[in-house]
PDB file of C-alpha atoms in Angstrom:
ATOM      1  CA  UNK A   1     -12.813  -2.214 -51.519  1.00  0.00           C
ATOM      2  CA  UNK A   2     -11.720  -1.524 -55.232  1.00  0.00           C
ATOM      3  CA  UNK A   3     -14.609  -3.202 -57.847  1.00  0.00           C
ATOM      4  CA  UNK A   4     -13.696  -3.636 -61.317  1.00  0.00           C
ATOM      5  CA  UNK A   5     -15.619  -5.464 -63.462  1.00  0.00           C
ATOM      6  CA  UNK A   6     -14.565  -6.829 -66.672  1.00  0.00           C
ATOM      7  CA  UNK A   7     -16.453  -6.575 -69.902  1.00  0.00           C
ATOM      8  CA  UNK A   8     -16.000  -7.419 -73.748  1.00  0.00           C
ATOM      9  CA  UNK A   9     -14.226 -10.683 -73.669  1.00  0.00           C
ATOM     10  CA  UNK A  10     -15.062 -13.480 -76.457  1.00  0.00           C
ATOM     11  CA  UNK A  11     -13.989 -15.376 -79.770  1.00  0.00           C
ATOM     12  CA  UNK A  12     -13.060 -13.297 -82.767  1.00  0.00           C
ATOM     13  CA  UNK A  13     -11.203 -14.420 -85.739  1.00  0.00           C
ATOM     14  CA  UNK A  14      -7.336 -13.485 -86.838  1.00  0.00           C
ATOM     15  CA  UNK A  15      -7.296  -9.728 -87.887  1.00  0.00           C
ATOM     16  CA  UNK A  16     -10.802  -8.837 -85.942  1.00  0.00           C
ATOM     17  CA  UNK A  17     -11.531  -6.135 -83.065  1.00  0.00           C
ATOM     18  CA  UNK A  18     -12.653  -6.783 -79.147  1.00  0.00           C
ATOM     19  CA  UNK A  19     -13.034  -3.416 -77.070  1.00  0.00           C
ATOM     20  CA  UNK A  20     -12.731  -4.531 -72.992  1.00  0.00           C
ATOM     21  CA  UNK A  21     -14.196  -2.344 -70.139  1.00  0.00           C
ATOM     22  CA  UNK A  22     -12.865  -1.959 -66.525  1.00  0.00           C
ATOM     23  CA  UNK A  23     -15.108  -0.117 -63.942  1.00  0.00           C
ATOM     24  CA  UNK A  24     -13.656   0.879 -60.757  1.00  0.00           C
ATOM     25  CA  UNK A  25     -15.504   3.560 -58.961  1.00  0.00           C
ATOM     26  CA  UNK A  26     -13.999   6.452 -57.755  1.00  0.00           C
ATOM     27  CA  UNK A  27     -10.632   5.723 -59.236  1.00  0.00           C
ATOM     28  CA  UNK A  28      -9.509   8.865 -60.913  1.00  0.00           C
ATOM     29  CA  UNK A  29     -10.105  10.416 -57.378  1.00  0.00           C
ATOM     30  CA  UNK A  30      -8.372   8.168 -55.902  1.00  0.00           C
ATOM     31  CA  UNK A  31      -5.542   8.725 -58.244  1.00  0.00           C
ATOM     32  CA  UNK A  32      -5.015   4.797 -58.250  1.00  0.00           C
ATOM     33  CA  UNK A  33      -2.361   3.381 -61.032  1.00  0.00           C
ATOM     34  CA  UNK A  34      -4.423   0.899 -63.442  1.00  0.00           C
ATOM     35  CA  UNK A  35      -3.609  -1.442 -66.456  1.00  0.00           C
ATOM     36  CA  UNK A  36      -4.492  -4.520 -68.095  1.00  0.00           C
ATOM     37  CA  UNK A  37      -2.939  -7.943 -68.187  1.00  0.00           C
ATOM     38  CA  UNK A  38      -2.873 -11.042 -69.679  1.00  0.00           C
ATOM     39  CA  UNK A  39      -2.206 -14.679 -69.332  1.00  0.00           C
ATOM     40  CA  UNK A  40      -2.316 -17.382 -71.996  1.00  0.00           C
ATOM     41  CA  UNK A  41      -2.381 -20.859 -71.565  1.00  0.00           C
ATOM     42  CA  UNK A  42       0.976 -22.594 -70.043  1.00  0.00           C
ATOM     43  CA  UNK A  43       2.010 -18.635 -68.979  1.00  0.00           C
ATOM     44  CA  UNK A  44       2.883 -16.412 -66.626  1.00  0.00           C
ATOM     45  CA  UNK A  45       0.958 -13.037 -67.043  1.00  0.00           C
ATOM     46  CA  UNK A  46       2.050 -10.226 -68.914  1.00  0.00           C
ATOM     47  CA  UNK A  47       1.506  -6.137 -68.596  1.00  0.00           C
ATOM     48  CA  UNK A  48      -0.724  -5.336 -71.916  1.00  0.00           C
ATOM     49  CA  UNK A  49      -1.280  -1.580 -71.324  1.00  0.00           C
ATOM     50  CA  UNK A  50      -1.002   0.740 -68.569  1.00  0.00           C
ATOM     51  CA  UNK A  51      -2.208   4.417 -68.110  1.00  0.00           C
ATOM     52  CA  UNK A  52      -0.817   6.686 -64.876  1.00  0.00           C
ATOM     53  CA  UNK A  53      -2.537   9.274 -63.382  1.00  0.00           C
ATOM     54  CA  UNK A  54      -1.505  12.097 -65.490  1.00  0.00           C
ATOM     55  CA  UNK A  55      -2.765  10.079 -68.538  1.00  0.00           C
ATOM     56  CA  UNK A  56       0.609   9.013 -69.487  1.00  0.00           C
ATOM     57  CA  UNK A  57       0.248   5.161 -71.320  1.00  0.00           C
ATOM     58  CA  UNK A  58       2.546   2.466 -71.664  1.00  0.00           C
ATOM     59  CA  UNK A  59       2.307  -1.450 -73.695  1.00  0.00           C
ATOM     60  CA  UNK A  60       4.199  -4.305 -74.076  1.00  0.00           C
ATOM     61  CA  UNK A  61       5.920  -4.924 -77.214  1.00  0.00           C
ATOM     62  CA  UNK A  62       3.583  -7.762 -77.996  1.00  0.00           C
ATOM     63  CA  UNK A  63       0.637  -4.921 -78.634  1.00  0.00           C
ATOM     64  CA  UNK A  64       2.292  -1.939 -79.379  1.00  0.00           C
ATOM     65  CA  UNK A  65       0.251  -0.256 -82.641  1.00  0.00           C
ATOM     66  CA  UNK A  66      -2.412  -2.364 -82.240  1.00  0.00           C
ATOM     67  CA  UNK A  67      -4.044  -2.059 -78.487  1.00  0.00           C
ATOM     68  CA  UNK A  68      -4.793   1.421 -77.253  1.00  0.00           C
ATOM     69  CA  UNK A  69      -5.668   2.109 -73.194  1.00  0.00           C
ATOM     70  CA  UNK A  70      -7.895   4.493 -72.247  1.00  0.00           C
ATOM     71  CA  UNK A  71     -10.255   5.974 -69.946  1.00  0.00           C
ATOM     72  CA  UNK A  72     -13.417   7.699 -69.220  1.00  0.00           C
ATOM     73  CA  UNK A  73     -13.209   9.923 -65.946  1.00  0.00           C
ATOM     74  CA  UNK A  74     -17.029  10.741 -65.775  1.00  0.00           C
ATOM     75  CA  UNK A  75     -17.870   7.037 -65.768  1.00  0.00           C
ATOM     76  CA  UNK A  76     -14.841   5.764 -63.572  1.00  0.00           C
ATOM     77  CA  UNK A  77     -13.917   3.102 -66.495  1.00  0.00           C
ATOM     78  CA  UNK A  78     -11.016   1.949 -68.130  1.00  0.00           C
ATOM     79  CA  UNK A  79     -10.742   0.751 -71.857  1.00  0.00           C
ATOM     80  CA  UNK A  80      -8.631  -1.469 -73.664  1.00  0.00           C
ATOM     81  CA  UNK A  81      -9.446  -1.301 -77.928  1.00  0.00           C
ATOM     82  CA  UNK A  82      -7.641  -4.571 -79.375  1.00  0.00           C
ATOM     83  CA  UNK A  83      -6.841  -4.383 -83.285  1.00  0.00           C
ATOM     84  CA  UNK A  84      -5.655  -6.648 -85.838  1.00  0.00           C
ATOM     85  CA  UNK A  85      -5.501  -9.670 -83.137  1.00  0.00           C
ATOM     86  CA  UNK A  86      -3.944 -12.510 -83.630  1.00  0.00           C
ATOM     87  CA  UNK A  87      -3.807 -16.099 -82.513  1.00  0.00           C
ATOM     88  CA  UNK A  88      -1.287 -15.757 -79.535  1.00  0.00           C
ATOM     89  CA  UNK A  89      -3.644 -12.855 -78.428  1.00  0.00           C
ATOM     90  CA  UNK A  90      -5.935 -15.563 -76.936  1.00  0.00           C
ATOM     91  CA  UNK A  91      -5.332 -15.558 -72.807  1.00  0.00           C
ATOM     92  CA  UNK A  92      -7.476 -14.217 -70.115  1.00  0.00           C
ATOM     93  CA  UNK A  93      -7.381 -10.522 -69.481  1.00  0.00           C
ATOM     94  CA  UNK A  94      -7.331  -8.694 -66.434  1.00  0.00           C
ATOM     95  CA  UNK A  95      -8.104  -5.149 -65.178  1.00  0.00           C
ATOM     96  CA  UNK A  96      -5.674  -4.516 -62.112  1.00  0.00           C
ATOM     97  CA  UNK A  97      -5.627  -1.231 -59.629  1.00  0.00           C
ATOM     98  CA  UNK A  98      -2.908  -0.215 -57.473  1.00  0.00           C
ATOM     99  CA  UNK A  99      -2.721   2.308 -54.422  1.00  0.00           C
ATOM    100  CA  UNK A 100       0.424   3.609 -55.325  1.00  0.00           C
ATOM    101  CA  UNK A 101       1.413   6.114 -57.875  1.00  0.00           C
ATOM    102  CA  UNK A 102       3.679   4.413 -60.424  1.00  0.00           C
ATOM    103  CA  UNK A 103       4.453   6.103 -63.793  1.00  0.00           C
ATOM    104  CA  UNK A 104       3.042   3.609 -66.823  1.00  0.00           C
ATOM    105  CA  UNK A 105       5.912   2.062 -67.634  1.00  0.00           C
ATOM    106  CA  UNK A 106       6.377   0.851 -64.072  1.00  0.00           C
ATOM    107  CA  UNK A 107       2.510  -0.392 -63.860  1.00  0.00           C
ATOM    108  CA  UNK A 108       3.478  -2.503 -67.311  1.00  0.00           C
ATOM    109  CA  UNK A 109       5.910  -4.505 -65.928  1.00  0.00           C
ATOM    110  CA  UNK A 110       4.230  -4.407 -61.839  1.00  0.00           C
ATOM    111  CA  UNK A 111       1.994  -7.280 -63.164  1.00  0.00           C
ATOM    112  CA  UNK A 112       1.347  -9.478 -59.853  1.00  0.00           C
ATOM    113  CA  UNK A 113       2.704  -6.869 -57.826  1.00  0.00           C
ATOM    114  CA  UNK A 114      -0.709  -5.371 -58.463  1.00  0.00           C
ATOM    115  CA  UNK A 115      -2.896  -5.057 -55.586  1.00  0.00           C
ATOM    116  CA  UNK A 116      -6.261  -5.480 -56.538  1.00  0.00           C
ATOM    117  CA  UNK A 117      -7.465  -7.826 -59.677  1.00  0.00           C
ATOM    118  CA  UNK A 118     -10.704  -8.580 -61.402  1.00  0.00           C
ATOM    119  CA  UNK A 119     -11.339 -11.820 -62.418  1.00  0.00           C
ATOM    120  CA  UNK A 120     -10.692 -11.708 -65.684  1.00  0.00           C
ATOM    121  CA  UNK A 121     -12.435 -12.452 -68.898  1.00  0.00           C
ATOM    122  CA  UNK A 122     -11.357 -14.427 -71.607  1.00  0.00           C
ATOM    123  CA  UNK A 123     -10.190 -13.368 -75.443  1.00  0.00           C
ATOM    124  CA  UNK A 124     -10.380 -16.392 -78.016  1.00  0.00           C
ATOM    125  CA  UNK A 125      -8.502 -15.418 -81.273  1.00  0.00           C
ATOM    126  CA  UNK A 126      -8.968 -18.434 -83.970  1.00  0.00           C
ATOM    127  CA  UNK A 127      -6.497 -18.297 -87.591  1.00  0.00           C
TER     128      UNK A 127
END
């Protein structure tokens, strides 16, 4: 069973910084494809930020200059650094895993094609 657990969710302020953390262990080996989602209130969820297993990384338009993916190999964990957030940032994030090779782009827009999901953890952003 894939494990991921979500850390780094809260309430900043328009403009501020949140850094989330995903650990799944054993999942460069495993050479799964992983990314991070989102859904805000009254939505359907959305592909944030993918990275593949060659390192390639893909976002949504929504984030694109201002959230950066990455990953540390030697502690099995996946990053998401949010910048300059705004108010329609707020929505529950989600680390997601999936058994099959998919370049970045295709993990983006996979979203609940995803196999395995943690449960989330929420991002407040306030104006």
């Amino acid at each position: 069973q894939v494990v991921r657990v979500e850390s780094g969710g809260g309430s900043v302020q328009s403009g501020g910084s949140l850094s989330l953390s995903c650990v799944v262990p054993g999942y460069i080996c495993r050479r799964l494809s992983m990314g991070w989602y989102r859904q805000a209130p009254g939505k359907g969820v959305e592909g944030v930020a993918a990275i593949d297993d060659n390192g390639n990384t893909a976002y949504s338009e929504s984030v694109e200059g201002r959230f950066t993916i990455s990953q540390d190999s030697a502690k099995n964990t996946l990053y998401l650094q949010k910048n300059r957030m705004r108010p329609e940032d707020t929505a529950m994030h989600y680390c997601a895993a999936d058994g099959d090779q998919m370049t970045a782009i295709q993990i983006i827009r996979a979203t609940v094609g995803m196999d395995q999901w943690g449960k989330g953890t929420l991002v407040t952003i306030s104006s």
